[in-house]
């Protein structure tokens, strides 16, 4: 195997390449779990980061997506996606390995500044690499297998990410030598090593020769194509609104749980794992439903569920005991994990499906550009809004006045981060409207999607539980729509 494309990829080589891609996703997920997400935000809070710094930390990966523009031009000129992607992503992972030194340096403010700078460099390199790697995958994998393959790939990645995140949370909560900074050092070192193993797995995957894309065009002309393509433009609008609404709150959820509700990092990572386990447990079901029906129909069910749960964060019972609060949050995280799996799978499949195979690089780069603008603006706006709302509160009171007494009952109360959750849920209404404008084959009702998803979920349970098999035999969900249809058609 080399960094050069293969003129012909045999069936055994393709199978081996798919296994390598699964291993790549597994190692890469460990890198993300140990150096990003909850762990990264917790480290920033340990260094004294405020809402604006957290917002900037959340915006950096999206702003860095702009690096896909020159990367796209480079791919079209050199036409060696593996040669571009693997060295670039490996350099990013070497920088992650160097982050292990950061917790041991003196001074919180200099370390926070270096953390932001390092994240910017890592994100730029990762974004440039993803432009080449995504176009490579798009040509390598048959379109008919995208749903099931990516769901299996994400299943392995999510499982390992959960284990690593729980381990990182426990390590920071119970640090060796009573040093939380040493715990973060070990996390970043493990992330860097896993990232290098991910690059080694990616190296074993073959790259087909790029399809002839015609004469070289200017970057502006290449980017214009996705935006004047009516079908693809609908997808771009959906992705822009989704990134704006979801990333307005995503970077701050960990801060809300730790600072406002008082949970420890181990509890926060447990909630994250609950979300990811539910995500992983339903990925195969979402993949089969998307292959059988459509990706748009999956979004029509998953998007409303996600934003309903976001709004539910506003109503966490403030006066309840911590176990009750944790249980309420666990249910919300489970539902958001289920919805997030469907959204991630469907949007990824739509990008691959609607992009012309001979112009995949520019079309997929347009997705990155839209994500960069919307996803980059959202955390910055969220950080500024959180700073402003930190000293404000909105309450709805019901007052009962009688001759003997006056009573007041608080129906709901918004304070600080809860304003962001409510605003995100309102923006979610437009996301649902944007989903309805996507054009992808035959329209399918949300009810049928839910029925198909229920059936596929039962099939998944059947593989690990005898109870699932009993339930499937007693209550075949997939027959409900057929029976109702026969009743309507009967004279």
GROMACS .gro file of C-alpha atoms in nm:
model
  491
    1UNK     CA    1   0.000   0.000   0.000
    2UNK     CA    2   0.124   0.352  -0.081
    3UNK     CA    3   0.003   0.711  -0.089
    4UNK     CA    4  -0.060   0.688  -0.464
    5UNK     CA    5  -0.405   0.601  -0.609
    6UNK     CA    6  -0.472   0.250  -0.740
    7UNK     CA    7  -0.577   0.216  -1.107
    8UNK     CA    8  -0.796  -0.081  -1.014
    9UNK     CA    9  -0.939  -0.179  -0.677
   10UNK     CA   10  -1.032  -0.546  -0.646
   11UNK     CA   11  -1.320  -0.673  -0.434
   12UNK     CA   12  -1.088  -0.812  -0.160
   13UNK     CA   13  -0.901  -0.479  -0.152
   14UNK     CA   14  -1.231  -0.294  -0.112
   15UNK     CA   15  -1.334  -0.521   0.175
   16UNK     CA   16  -0.997  -0.470   0.344
   17UNK     CA   17  -1.030  -0.096   0.287
   18UNK     CA   18  -1.368  -0.091   0.458
   19UNK     CA   19  -1.220  -0.270   0.759
   20UNK     CA   20  -0.940  -0.013   0.767
   21UNK     CA   21  -1.196   0.269   0.761
   22UNK     CA   22  -1.378   0.117   1.058
   23UNK     CA   23  -1.048   0.095   1.250
   24UNK     CA   24  -0.967   0.454   1.150
   25UNK     CA   25  -1.301   0.574   1.288
   26UNK     CA   26  -1.248   0.380   1.610
   27UNK     CA   27  -0.904   0.529   1.681
   28UNK     CA   28  -1.014   0.876   1.570
   29UNK     CA   29  -1.313   0.863   1.806
   30UNK     CA   30  -1.077   0.786   2.094
   31UNK     CA   31  -0.872   1.090   1.995
   32UNK     CA   32  -1.181   1.311   2.000
   33UNK     CA   33  -1.307   1.169   2.329
   34UNK     CA   34  -0.976   1.224   2.512
   35UNK     CA   35  -0.887   1.565   2.370
   36UNK     CA   36  -1.216   1.728   2.273
   37UNK     CA   37  -1.577   1.767   2.376
   38UNK     CA   38  -1.643   1.741   2.748
   39UNK     CA   39  -1.275   1.695   2.838
   40UNK     CA   40  -1.164   2.001   2.640
   41UNK     CA   41  -1.432   2.225   2.793
   42UNK     CA   42  -1.352   2.097   3.142
   43UNK     CA   43  -0.983   2.176   3.085
   44UNK     CA   44  -1.071   2.526   2.963
   45UNK     CA   45  -1.288   2.582   3.272
   46UNK     CA   46  -0.997   2.461   3.487
   47UNK     CA   47  -0.789   2.737   3.326
   48UNK     CA   48  -1.057   2.997   3.411
   49UNK     CA   49  -1.227   3.034   3.071
   50UNK     CA   50  -1.543   3.250   3.062
   51UNK     CA   51  -1.846   3.224   2.829
   52UNK     CA   52  -1.678   3.413   2.544
   53UNK     CA   53  -1.367   3.194   2.561
   54UNK     CA   54  -1.583   2.880   2.563
   55UNK     CA   55  -1.777   3.020   2.267
   56UNK     CA   56  -1.453   3.084   2.079
   57UNK     CA   57  -1.335   2.733   2.160
   58UNK     CA   58  -1.659   2.598   2.015
   59UNK     CA   59  -1.640   2.823   1.708
   60UNK     CA   60  -1.281   2.738   1.610
   61UNK     CA   61  -1.355   2.399   1.447
   62UNK     CA   62  -1.626   2.556   1.232
   63UNK     CA   63  -1.429   2.865   1.134
   64UNK     CA   64  -1.143   2.634   1.039
   65UNK     CA   65  -1.370   2.472   0.780
   66UNK     CA   66  -1.274   2.763   0.555
   67UNK     CA   67  -0.946   2.575   0.506
   68UNK     CA   68  -1.139   2.339   0.281
   69UNK     CA   69  -1.142   2.606   0.009
   70UNK     CA   70  -0.767   2.604  -0.066
   71UNK     CA   71  -0.763   2.230   0.006
   72UNK     CA   72  -1.029   2.178  -0.260
   73UNK     CA   73  -0.821   2.369  -0.513
   74UNK     CA   74  -0.514   2.165  -0.416
   75UNK     CA   75  -0.701   1.836  -0.457
   76UNK     CA   76  -0.827   1.933  -0.801
   77UNK     CA   77  -0.477   2.036  -0.912
   78UNK     CA   78  -0.268   1.751  -0.765
   79UNK     CA   79  -0.542   1.483  -0.782
   80UNK     CA   80  -0.379   1.277  -0.506
   81UNK     CA   81  -0.627   1.281  -0.219
   82UNK     CA   82  -0.448   1.023  -0.006
   83UNK     CA   83  -0.116   1.204  -0.050
   84UNK     CA   84  -0.279   1.526   0.074
   85UNK     CA   85  -0.508   1.389   0.343
   86UNK     CA   86  -0.294   1.147   0.544
   87UNK     CA   87   0.016   1.366   0.606
   88UNK     CA   88  -0.207   1.663   0.692
   89UNK     CA   89  -0.423   1.478   0.943
   90UNK     CA   90  -0.112   1.314   1.092
   91UNK     CA   91   0.043   1.656   1.154
   92UNK     CA   92  -0.276   1.762   1.336
   93UNK     CA   93  -0.251   1.457   1.559
   94UNK     CA   94   0.112   1.528   1.640
   95UNK     CA   95  -0.003   1.868   1.765
   96UNK     CA   96  -0.261   1.692   1.986
   97UNK     CA   97   0.022   1.485   2.129
   98UNK     CA   98   0.214   1.805   2.205
   99UNK     CA   99  -0.088   1.933   2.403
  100UNK     CA  100   0.017   1.690   2.675
  101UNK     CA  101   0.283   1.943   2.776
  102UNK     CA  102   0.035   2.230   2.810
  103UNK     CA  103  -0.119   2.143   3.152
  104UNK     CA  104   0.226   2.145   3.311
  105UNK     CA  105   0.315   2.498   3.199
  106UNK     CA  106   0.286   2.787   3.451
  107UNK     CA  107   0.014   3.055   3.441
  108UNK     CA  108  -0.354   3.002   3.356
  109UNK     CA  109  -0.395   3.287   3.105
  110UNK     CA  110  -0.092   3.194   2.889
  111UNK     CA  111  -0.205   2.831   2.889
  112UNK     CA  112  -0.557   2.930   2.782
  113UNK     CA  113  -0.417   3.141   2.498
  114UNK     CA  114  -0.192   2.854   2.387
  115UNK     CA  115  -0.487   2.614   2.405
  116UNK     CA  116  -0.694   2.836   2.174
  117UNK     CA  117  -0.400   2.870   1.932
  118UNK     CA  118  -0.333   2.496   1.930
  119UNK     CA  119  -0.700   2.419   1.871
  120UNK     CA  120  -0.701   2.662   1.578
  121UNK     CA  121  -0.401   2.492   1.416
  122UNK     CA  122  -0.539   2.142   1.479
  123UNK     CA  123  -0.879   2.237   1.338
  124UNK     CA  124  -0.733   2.399   1.024
  125UNK     CA  125  -0.519   2.094   0.947
  126UNK     CA  126  -0.808   1.854   1.019
  127UNK     CA  127  -1.043   2.054   0.798
  128UNK     CA  128  -0.799   2.061   0.507
  129UNK     CA  129  -0.743   1.687   0.541
  130UNK     CA  130  -1.115   1.611   0.557
  131UNK     CA  131  -1.173   1.781   0.221
  132UNK     CA  132  -0.942   1.531   0.052
  133UNK     CA  133  -1.051   1.232   0.261
  134UNK     CA  134  -1.427   1.288   0.215
  135UNK     CA  135  -1.391   1.311  -0.163
  136UNK     CA  136  -1.180   0.993  -0.152
  137UNK     CA  137  -1.449   0.806   0.045
  138UNK     CA  138  -1.723   0.938  -0.183
  139UNK     CA  139  -1.567   0.772  -0.486
  140UNK     CA  140  -1.454   0.455  -0.309
  141UNK     CA  141  -1.782   0.347  -0.147
  142UNK     CA  142  -2.087   0.231  -0.348
  143UNK     CA  143  -2.384   0.469  -0.292
  144UNK     CA  144  -2.621   0.181  -0.215
  145UNK     CA  145  -2.412   0.079   0.087
  146UNK     CA  146  -2.357   0.421   0.244
  147UNK     CA  147  -2.631   0.397   0.507
  148UNK     CA  148  -2.538   0.059   0.654
  149UNK     CA  149  -2.160   0.107   0.620
  150UNK     CA  150  -2.149   0.446   0.791
  151UNK     CA  151  -2.388   0.332   1.062
  152UNK     CA  152  -2.159   0.037   1.143
  153UNK     CA  153  -1.854   0.263   1.131
  154UNK     CA  154  -2.019   0.511   1.367
  155UNK     CA  155  -2.132   0.228   1.593
  156UNK     CA  156  -1.775   0.116   1.660
  157UNK     CA  157  -1.653   0.473   1.691
  158UNK     CA  158  -1.924   0.564   1.939
  159UNK     CA  159  -1.866   0.259   2.156
  160UNK     CA  160  -1.496   0.330   2.200
  161UNK     CA  161  -1.559   0.702   2.248
  162UNK     CA  162  -1.797   0.623   2.535
  163UNK     CA  163  -1.539   0.406   2.710
  164UNK     CA  164  -1.267   0.668   2.670
  165UNK     CA  165  -1.491   0.954   2.783
  166UNK     CA  166  -1.596   0.769   3.098
  167UNK     CA  167  -1.233   0.685   3.166
  168UNK     CA  168  -1.126   1.046   3.116
  169UNK     CA  169  -1.400   1.173   3.347
  170UNK     CA  170  -1.304   0.926   3.620
  171UNK     CA  171  -0.935   1.010   3.576
  172UNK     CA  172  -0.994   1.384   3.617
  173UNK     CA  173  -1.232   1.335   3.913
  174UNK     CA  174  -0.982   1.102   4.084
  175UNK     CA  175  -0.648   1.225   3.946
  176UNK     CA  176  -0.317   1.050   4.005
  177UNK     CA  177  -0.103   1.223   4.268
  178UNK     CA  178  -0.406   1.448   4.335
  179UNK     CA  179  -0.311   1.652   4.027
  180UNK     CA  180  -0.593   1.730   3.783
  181UNK     CA  181  -0.338   1.880   3.545
  182UNK     CA  182  -0.152   1.548   3.536
  183UNK     CA  183  -0.483   1.380   3.451
  184UNK     CA  184  -0.535   1.617   3.157
  185UNK     CA  185  -0.177   1.550   3.044
  186UNK     CA  186  -0.248   1.177   3.032
  187UNK     CA  187  -0.570   1.240   2.838
  188UNK     CA  188  -0.398   1.448   2.571
  189UNK     CA  189  -0.109   1.199   2.543
  190UNK     CA  190  -0.352   0.911   2.492
  191UNK     CA  191  -0.543   1.115   2.234
  192UNK     CA  192  -0.227   1.183   2.034
  193UNK     CA  193  -0.122   0.817   2.030
  194UNK     CA  194  -0.472   0.706   1.923
  195UNK     CA  195  -0.466   0.968   1.647
  196UNK     CA  196  -0.141   0.832   1.505
  197UNK     CA  197  -0.289   0.481   1.504
  198UNK     CA  198  -0.591   0.624   1.319
  199UNK     CA  199  -0.361   0.763   1.050
  200UNK     CA  200  -0.192   0.422   1.019
  201UNK     CA  201  -0.532   0.257   0.963
  202UNK     CA  202  -0.628   0.517   0.705
  203UNK     CA  203  -0.303   0.450   0.520
  204UNK     CA  204  -0.414   0.090   0.457
  205UNK     CA  205  -0.728   0.202   0.270
  206UNK     CA  206  -0.695   0.212  -0.112
  207UNK     CA  207  -0.767   0.527  -0.313
  208UNK     CA  208  -0.921   0.503  -0.662
  209UNK     CA  209  -0.796   0.725  -0.941
  210UNK     CA  210  -0.997   1.049  -0.951
  211UNK     CA  211  -1.264   1.073  -1.219
  212UNK     CA  212  -1.192   1.316  -1.498
  213UNK     CA  213  -1.344   1.647  -1.389
  214UNK     CA  214  -1.285   1.841  -1.710
  215UNK     CA  215  -1.058   2.142  -1.741
  216UNK     CA  216  -0.950   2.328  -1.427
  217UNK     CA  217  -1.187   2.606  -1.330
  218UNK     CA  218  -1.143   2.898  -1.098
  219UNK     CA  219  -1.228   2.840  -0.734
  220UNK     CA  220  -1.521   3.082  -0.757
  221UNK     CA  221  -1.665   2.890  -1.051
  222UNK     CA  222  -1.624   2.558  -0.871
  223UNK     CA  223  -1.801   2.686  -0.559
  224UNK     CA  224  -2.082   2.841  -0.759
  225UNK     CA  225  -2.202   2.500  -0.878
  226UNK     CA  226  -2.339   2.369  -0.546
  227UNK     CA  227  -2.521   2.696  -0.475
  228UNK     CA  228  -2.697   2.714  -0.812
  229UNK     CA  229  -2.791   2.345  -0.797
  230UNK     CA  230  -3.150   2.367  -0.671
  231UNK     CA  231  -3.160   2.030  -0.499
  232UNK     CA  232  -2.822   2.073  -0.331
  233UNK     CA  233  -2.903   2.431  -0.230
  234UNK     CA  234  -3.192   2.300  -0.022
  235UNK     CA  235  -2.952   2.072   0.164
  236UNK     CA  236  -2.709   2.361   0.221
  237UNK     CA  237  -2.989   2.575   0.366
  238UNK     CA  238  -3.088   2.294   0.600
  239UNK     CA  239  -2.731   2.239   0.715
  240UNK     CA  240  -2.678   2.612   0.772
  241UNK     CA  241  -2.990   2.647   0.987
  242UNK     CA  242  -2.915   2.324   1.174
  243UNK     CA  243  -2.557   2.431   1.253
  244UNK     CA  244  -2.676   2.772   1.369
  245UNK     CA  245  -2.950   2.641   1.596
  246UNK     CA  246  -2.764   2.345   1.746
  247UNK     CA  247  -2.424   2.509   1.797
  248UNK     CA  248  -2.577   2.808   1.971
  249UNK     CA  249  -2.593   2.587   2.281
  250UNK     CA  250  -2.372   2.282   2.216
  251UNK     CA  251  -2.044   2.423   2.354
  252UNK     CA  252  -2.216   2.550   2.669
  253UNK     CA  253  -2.406   2.241   2.780
  254UNK     CA  254  -2.106   2.112   2.977
  255UNK     CA  255  -2.066   2.455   3.141
  256UNK     CA  256  -2.437   2.459   3.232
  257UNK     CA  257  -2.419   2.114   3.390
  258UNK     CA  258  -2.101   2.182   3.586
  259UNK     CA  259  -2.143   2.546   3.686
  260UNK     CA  260  -2.519   2.604   3.715
  261UNK     CA  261  -2.637   2.258   3.822
  262UNK     CA  262  -2.319   2.164   4.009
  263UNK     CA  263  -2.250   1.823   3.854
  264UNK     CA  264  -1.898   1.680   3.855
  265UNK     CA  265  -1.710   1.583   3.540
  266UNK     CA  266  -1.776   1.212   3.596
  267UNK     CA  267  -2.153   1.279   3.603
  268UNK     CA  268  -2.130   1.498   3.293
  269UNK     CA  269  -1.938   1.231   3.106
  270UNK     CA  270  -2.197   0.975   3.220
  271UNK     CA  271  -2.472   1.186   3.061
  272UNK     CA  272  -2.264   1.216   2.744
  273UNK     CA  273  -2.218   0.839   2.737
  274UNK     CA  274  -2.593   0.782   2.782
  275UNK     CA  275  -2.649   1.001   2.478
  276UNK     CA  276  -2.384   0.822   2.274
  277UNK     CA  277  -2.500   0.473   2.374
  278UNK     CA  278  -2.853   0.554   2.259
  279UNK     CA  279  -2.701   0.705   1.945
  280UNK     CA  280  -2.501   0.390   1.875
  281UNK     CA  281  -2.787   0.154   1.963
  282UNK     CA  282  -3.011   0.311   1.700
  283UNK     CA  283  -2.758   0.385   1.424
  284UNK     CA  284  -2.814   0.056   1.245
  285UNK     CA  285  -3.190   0.112   1.258
  286UNK     CA  286  -3.154   0.467   1.121
  287UNK     CA  287  -2.920   0.337   0.849
  288UNK     CA  288  -3.165   0.073   0.732
  289UNK     CA  289  -3.456   0.317   0.744
  290UNK     CA  290  -3.263   0.575   0.539
  291UNK     CA  291  -3.171   0.310   0.279
  292UNK     CA  292  -3.527   0.175   0.262
  293UNK     CA  293  -3.720   0.505   0.269
  294UNK     CA  294  -3.524   0.832   0.240
  295UNK     CA  295  -3.283   1.050   0.434
  296UNK     CA  296  -3.527   1.341   0.429
  297UNK     CA  297  -3.791   1.133   0.604
  298UNK     CA  298  -3.541   1.050   0.878
  299UNK     CA  299  -3.470   1.421   0.928
  300UNK     CA  300  -3.842   1.497   0.942
  301UNK     CA  301  -3.866   1.283   1.257
  302UNK     CA  302  -3.524   1.333   1.419
  303UNK     CA  303  -3.500   1.714   1.396
  304UNK     CA  304  -3.824   1.791   1.589
  305UNK     CA  305  -3.728   1.536   1.854
  306UNK     CA  306  -3.386   1.698   1.901
  307UNK     CA  307  -3.517   2.051   1.949
  308UNK     CA  308  -3.800   1.936   2.174
  309UNK     CA  309  -3.534   1.792   2.404
  310UNK     CA  310  -3.332   2.114   2.381
  311UNK     CA  311  -3.637   2.304   2.503
  312UNK     CA  312  -3.677   2.043   2.776
  313UNK     CA  313  -3.345   2.153   2.926
  314UNK     CA  314  -3.519   2.474   3.033
  315UNK     CA  315  -3.751   2.275   3.258
  316UNK     CA  316  -3.493   2.084   3.462
  317UNK     CA  317  -3.647   2.093   3.813
  318UNK     CA  318  -3.421   2.336   3.998
  319UNK     CA  319  -3.560   2.252   4.343
  320UNK     CA  320  -3.542   1.875   4.298
  321UNK     CA  321  -3.272   1.655   4.446
  322UNK     CA  322  -2.960   1.584   4.235
  323UNK     CA  323  -3.066   1.224   4.158
  324UNK     CA  324  -3.401   1.348   4.022
  325UNK     CA  325  -3.226   1.613   3.814
  326UNK     CA  326  -2.982   1.356   3.683
  327UNK     CA  327  -3.265   1.120   3.590
  328UNK     CA  328  -3.450   1.396   3.403
  329UNK     CA  329  -3.132   1.493   3.218
  330UNK     CA  330  -3.055   1.128   3.141
  331UNK     CA  331  -3.389   1.089   2.961
  332UNK     CA  332  -3.329   1.407   2.760
  333UNK     CA  333  -2.976   1.299   2.670
  334UNK     CA  334  -3.101   0.957   2.562
  335UNK     CA  335  -3.361   1.109   2.330
  336UNK     CA  336  -3.111   1.362   2.195
  337UNK     CA  337  -2.870   1.077   2.127
  338UNK     CA  338  -3.133   0.892   1.927
  339UNK     CA  339  -3.223   1.205   1.732
  340UNK     CA  340  -2.859   1.306   1.681
  341UNK     CA  341  -2.777   0.969   1.529
  342UNK     CA  342  -3.051   1.004   1.271
  343UNK     CA  343  -2.958   1.364   1.188
  344UNK     CA  344  -2.587   1.294   1.150
  345UNK     CA  345  -2.643   0.986   0.937
  346UNK     CA  346  -2.908   1.143   0.714
  347UNK     CA  347  -2.724   1.470   0.649
  348UNK     CA  348  -2.402   1.283   0.573
  349UNK     CA  349  -2.580   1.051   0.333
  350UNK     CA  350  -2.760   1.340   0.163
  351UNK     CA  351  -2.431   1.517   0.100
  352UNK     CA  352  -2.284   1.204  -0.056
  353UNK     CA  353  -2.602   1.126  -0.251
  354UNK     CA  354  -2.678   1.469  -0.397
  355UNK     CA  355  -2.317   1.555  -0.489
  356UNK     CA  356  -2.229   1.465  -0.851
  357UNK     CA  357  -1.955   1.202  -0.851
  358UNK     CA  358  -1.735   1.397  -1.096
  359UNK     CA  359  -1.758   1.717  -0.887
  360UNK     CA  360  -1.770   1.572  -0.537
  361UNK     CA  361  -1.479   1.778  -0.405
  362UNK     CA  362  -1.639   2.117  -0.469
  363UNK     CA  363  -1.985   2.004  -0.353
  364UNK     CA  364  -1.856   1.855  -0.027
  365UNK     CA  365  -1.636   2.162   0.024
  366UNK     CA  366  -1.950   2.376  -0.006
  367UNK     CA  367  -2.097   2.178   0.285
  368UNK     CA  368  -1.784   2.258   0.483
  369UNK     CA  369  -1.808   2.626   0.392
  370UNK     CA  370  -2.171   2.651   0.502
  371UNK     CA  371  -2.088   2.468   0.824
  372UNK     CA  372  -1.795   2.704   0.881
  373UNK     CA  373  -2.006   3.017   0.854
  374UNK     CA  374  -2.313   2.901   1.048
  375UNK     CA  375  -2.134   2.682   1.301
  376UNK     CA  376  -1.867   2.946   1.361
  377UNK     CA  377  -2.108   3.232   1.419
  378UNK     CA  378  -2.336   3.034   1.650
  379UNK     CA  379  -2.095   2.971   1.944
  380UNK     CA  380  -1.960   3.326   1.924
  381UNK     CA  381  -2.314   3.462   1.940
  382UNK     CA  382  -2.400   3.211   2.213
  383UNK     CA  383  -2.102   3.320   2.424
  384UNK     CA  384  -2.196   3.688   2.396
  385UNK     CA  385  -2.562   3.614   2.471
  386UNK     CA  386  -2.466   3.399   2.770
  387UNK     CA  387  -2.252   3.681   2.907
  388UNK     CA  388  -2.543   3.926   2.869
  389UNK     CA  389  -2.804   3.688   3.011
  390UNK     CA  390  -2.584   3.600   3.311
  391UNK     CA  391  -2.737   3.889   3.508
  392UNK     CA  392  -3.094   3.855   3.382
  393UNK     CA  393  -3.389   3.635   3.463
  394UNK     CA  394  -3.737   3.585   3.318
  395UNK     CA  395  -4.011   3.425   3.529
  396UNK     CA  396  -4.379   3.350   3.478
  397UNK     CA  397  -4.571   3.361   3.806
  398UNK     CA  398  -4.928   3.260   3.885
  399UNK     CA  399  -5.069   3.451   4.185
  400UNK     CA  400  -5.374   3.347   4.387
  401UNK     CA  401  -5.521   3.610   4.617
  402UNK     CA  402  -5.783   3.516   4.877
  403UNK     CA  403  -5.912   3.692   5.192
  404UNK     CA  404  -5.688   3.477   5.408
  405UNK     CA  405  -5.367   3.450   5.207
  406UNK     CA  406  -5.180   3.528   4.888
  407UNK     CA  407  -4.994   3.253   4.708
  408UNK     CA  408  -4.757   3.260   4.413
  409UNK     CA  409  -4.652   2.968   4.198
  410UNK     CA  410  -4.364   2.990   3.951
  411UNK     CA  411  -4.467   2.824   3.624
  412UNK     CA  412  -4.121   2.856   3.470
  413UNK     CA  413  -3.810   3.063   3.510
  414UNK     CA  414  -3.532   3.136   3.260
  415UNK     CA  415  -3.188   3.225   3.392
  416UNK     CA  416  -2.852   3.252   3.217
  417UNK     CA  417  -2.793   2.941   3.001
  418UNK     CA  418  -3.163   2.853   2.986
  419UNK     CA  419  -3.223   3.153   2.759
  420UNK     CA  420  -2.991   2.995   2.504
  421UNK     CA  421  -3.181   2.665   2.514
  422UNK     CA  422  -3.510   2.844   2.448
  423UNK     CA  423  -3.364   3.050   2.162
  424UNK     CA  424  -3.214   2.736   2.006
  425UNK     CA  425  -3.551   2.560   2.020
  426UNK     CA  426  -3.717   2.856   1.845
  427UNK     CA  427  -3.455   2.847   1.571
  428UNK     CA  428  -3.530   2.476   1.538
  429UNK     CA  429  -3.870   2.565   1.393
  430UNK     CA  430  -3.696   2.708   1.087
  431UNK     CA  431  -3.474   2.400   1.060
  432UNK     CA  432  -3.790   2.189   1.031
  433UNK     CA  433  -3.915   2.420   0.756
  434UNK     CA  434  -3.582   2.389   0.571
  435UNK     CA  435  -3.599   2.009   0.591
  436UNK     CA  436  -3.939   2.016   0.421
  437UNK     CA  437  -3.782   2.190   0.119
  438UNK     CA  438  -3.522   1.921   0.050
  439UNK     CA  439  -3.595   1.726  -0.268
  440UNK     CA  440  -3.501   1.359  -0.246
  441UNK     CA  441  -3.714   1.112  -0.436
  442UNK     CA  442  -4.050   0.994  -0.306
  443UNK     CA  443  -4.200   1.168  -0.002
  444UNK     CA  444  -4.259   0.944   0.301
  445UNK     CA  445  -4.481   1.022   0.598
  446UNK     CA  446  -4.333   1.066   0.944
  447UNK     CA  447  -4.563   0.794   1.076
  448UNK     CA  448  -4.415   0.537   0.842
  449UNK     CA  449  -4.063   0.641   0.942
  450UNK     CA  450  -4.148   0.588   1.310
  451UNK     CA  451  -4.301   0.248   1.232
  452UNK     CA  452  -4.002   0.139   1.028
  453UNK     CA  453  -3.764   0.269   1.292
  454UNK     CA  454  -3.950   0.080   1.564
  455UNK     CA  455  -3.928  -0.242   1.364
  456UNK     CA  456  -3.556  -0.196   1.294
  457UNK     CA  457  -3.490  -0.113   1.659
  458UNK     CA  458  -3.661  -0.438   1.761
  459UNK     CA  459  -3.448  -0.629   1.511
  460UNK     CA  460  -3.138  -0.476   1.666
  461UNK     CA  461  -3.254  -0.578   2.015
  462UNK     CA  462  -3.331  -0.929   1.887
  463UNK     CA  463  -2.959  -0.983   1.831
  464UNK     CA  464  -2.877  -0.938   2.201
  465UNK     CA  465  -3.196  -1.018   2.393
  466UNK     CA  466  -3.450  -1.301   2.390
  467UNK     CA  467  -3.709  -1.056   2.525
  468UNK     CA  468  -3.674  -0.851   2.207
  469UNK     CA  469  -3.760  -1.156   2.000
  470UNK     CA  470  -4.073  -1.221   2.206
  471UNK     CA  471  -4.185  -0.860   2.170
  472UNK     CA  472  -4.121  -0.869   1.797
  473UNK     CA  473  -4.342  -1.178   1.757
  474UNK     CA  474  -4.620  -1.043   1.975
  475UNK     CA  475  -4.633  -0.694   1.825
  476UNK     CA  476  -4.503  -0.665   1.465
  477UNK     CA  477  -4.500  -0.287   1.423
  478UNK     CA  478  -4.430  -0.308   1.050
  479UNK     CA  479  -4.772  -0.469   0.987
  480UNK     CA  480  -4.972  -0.180   1.131
  481UNK     CA  481  -4.953   0.044   0.826
  482UNK     CA  482  -5.028  -0.248   0.590
  483UNK     CA  483  -5.338  -0.345   0.788
  484UNK     CA  484  -5.469   0.013   0.805
  485UNK     CA  485  -5.410   0.052   0.431
  486UNK     CA  486  -5.603  -0.269   0.353
  487UNK     CA  487  -5.891  -0.148   0.569
  488UNK     CA  488  -5.908   0.183   0.379
  489UNK     CA  489  -5.894   0.008   0.040
  490UNK     CA  490  -6.165  -0.244   0.128
  491UNK     CA  491  -6.508  -0.163  -0.033
   0.00000   0.00000   0.00000
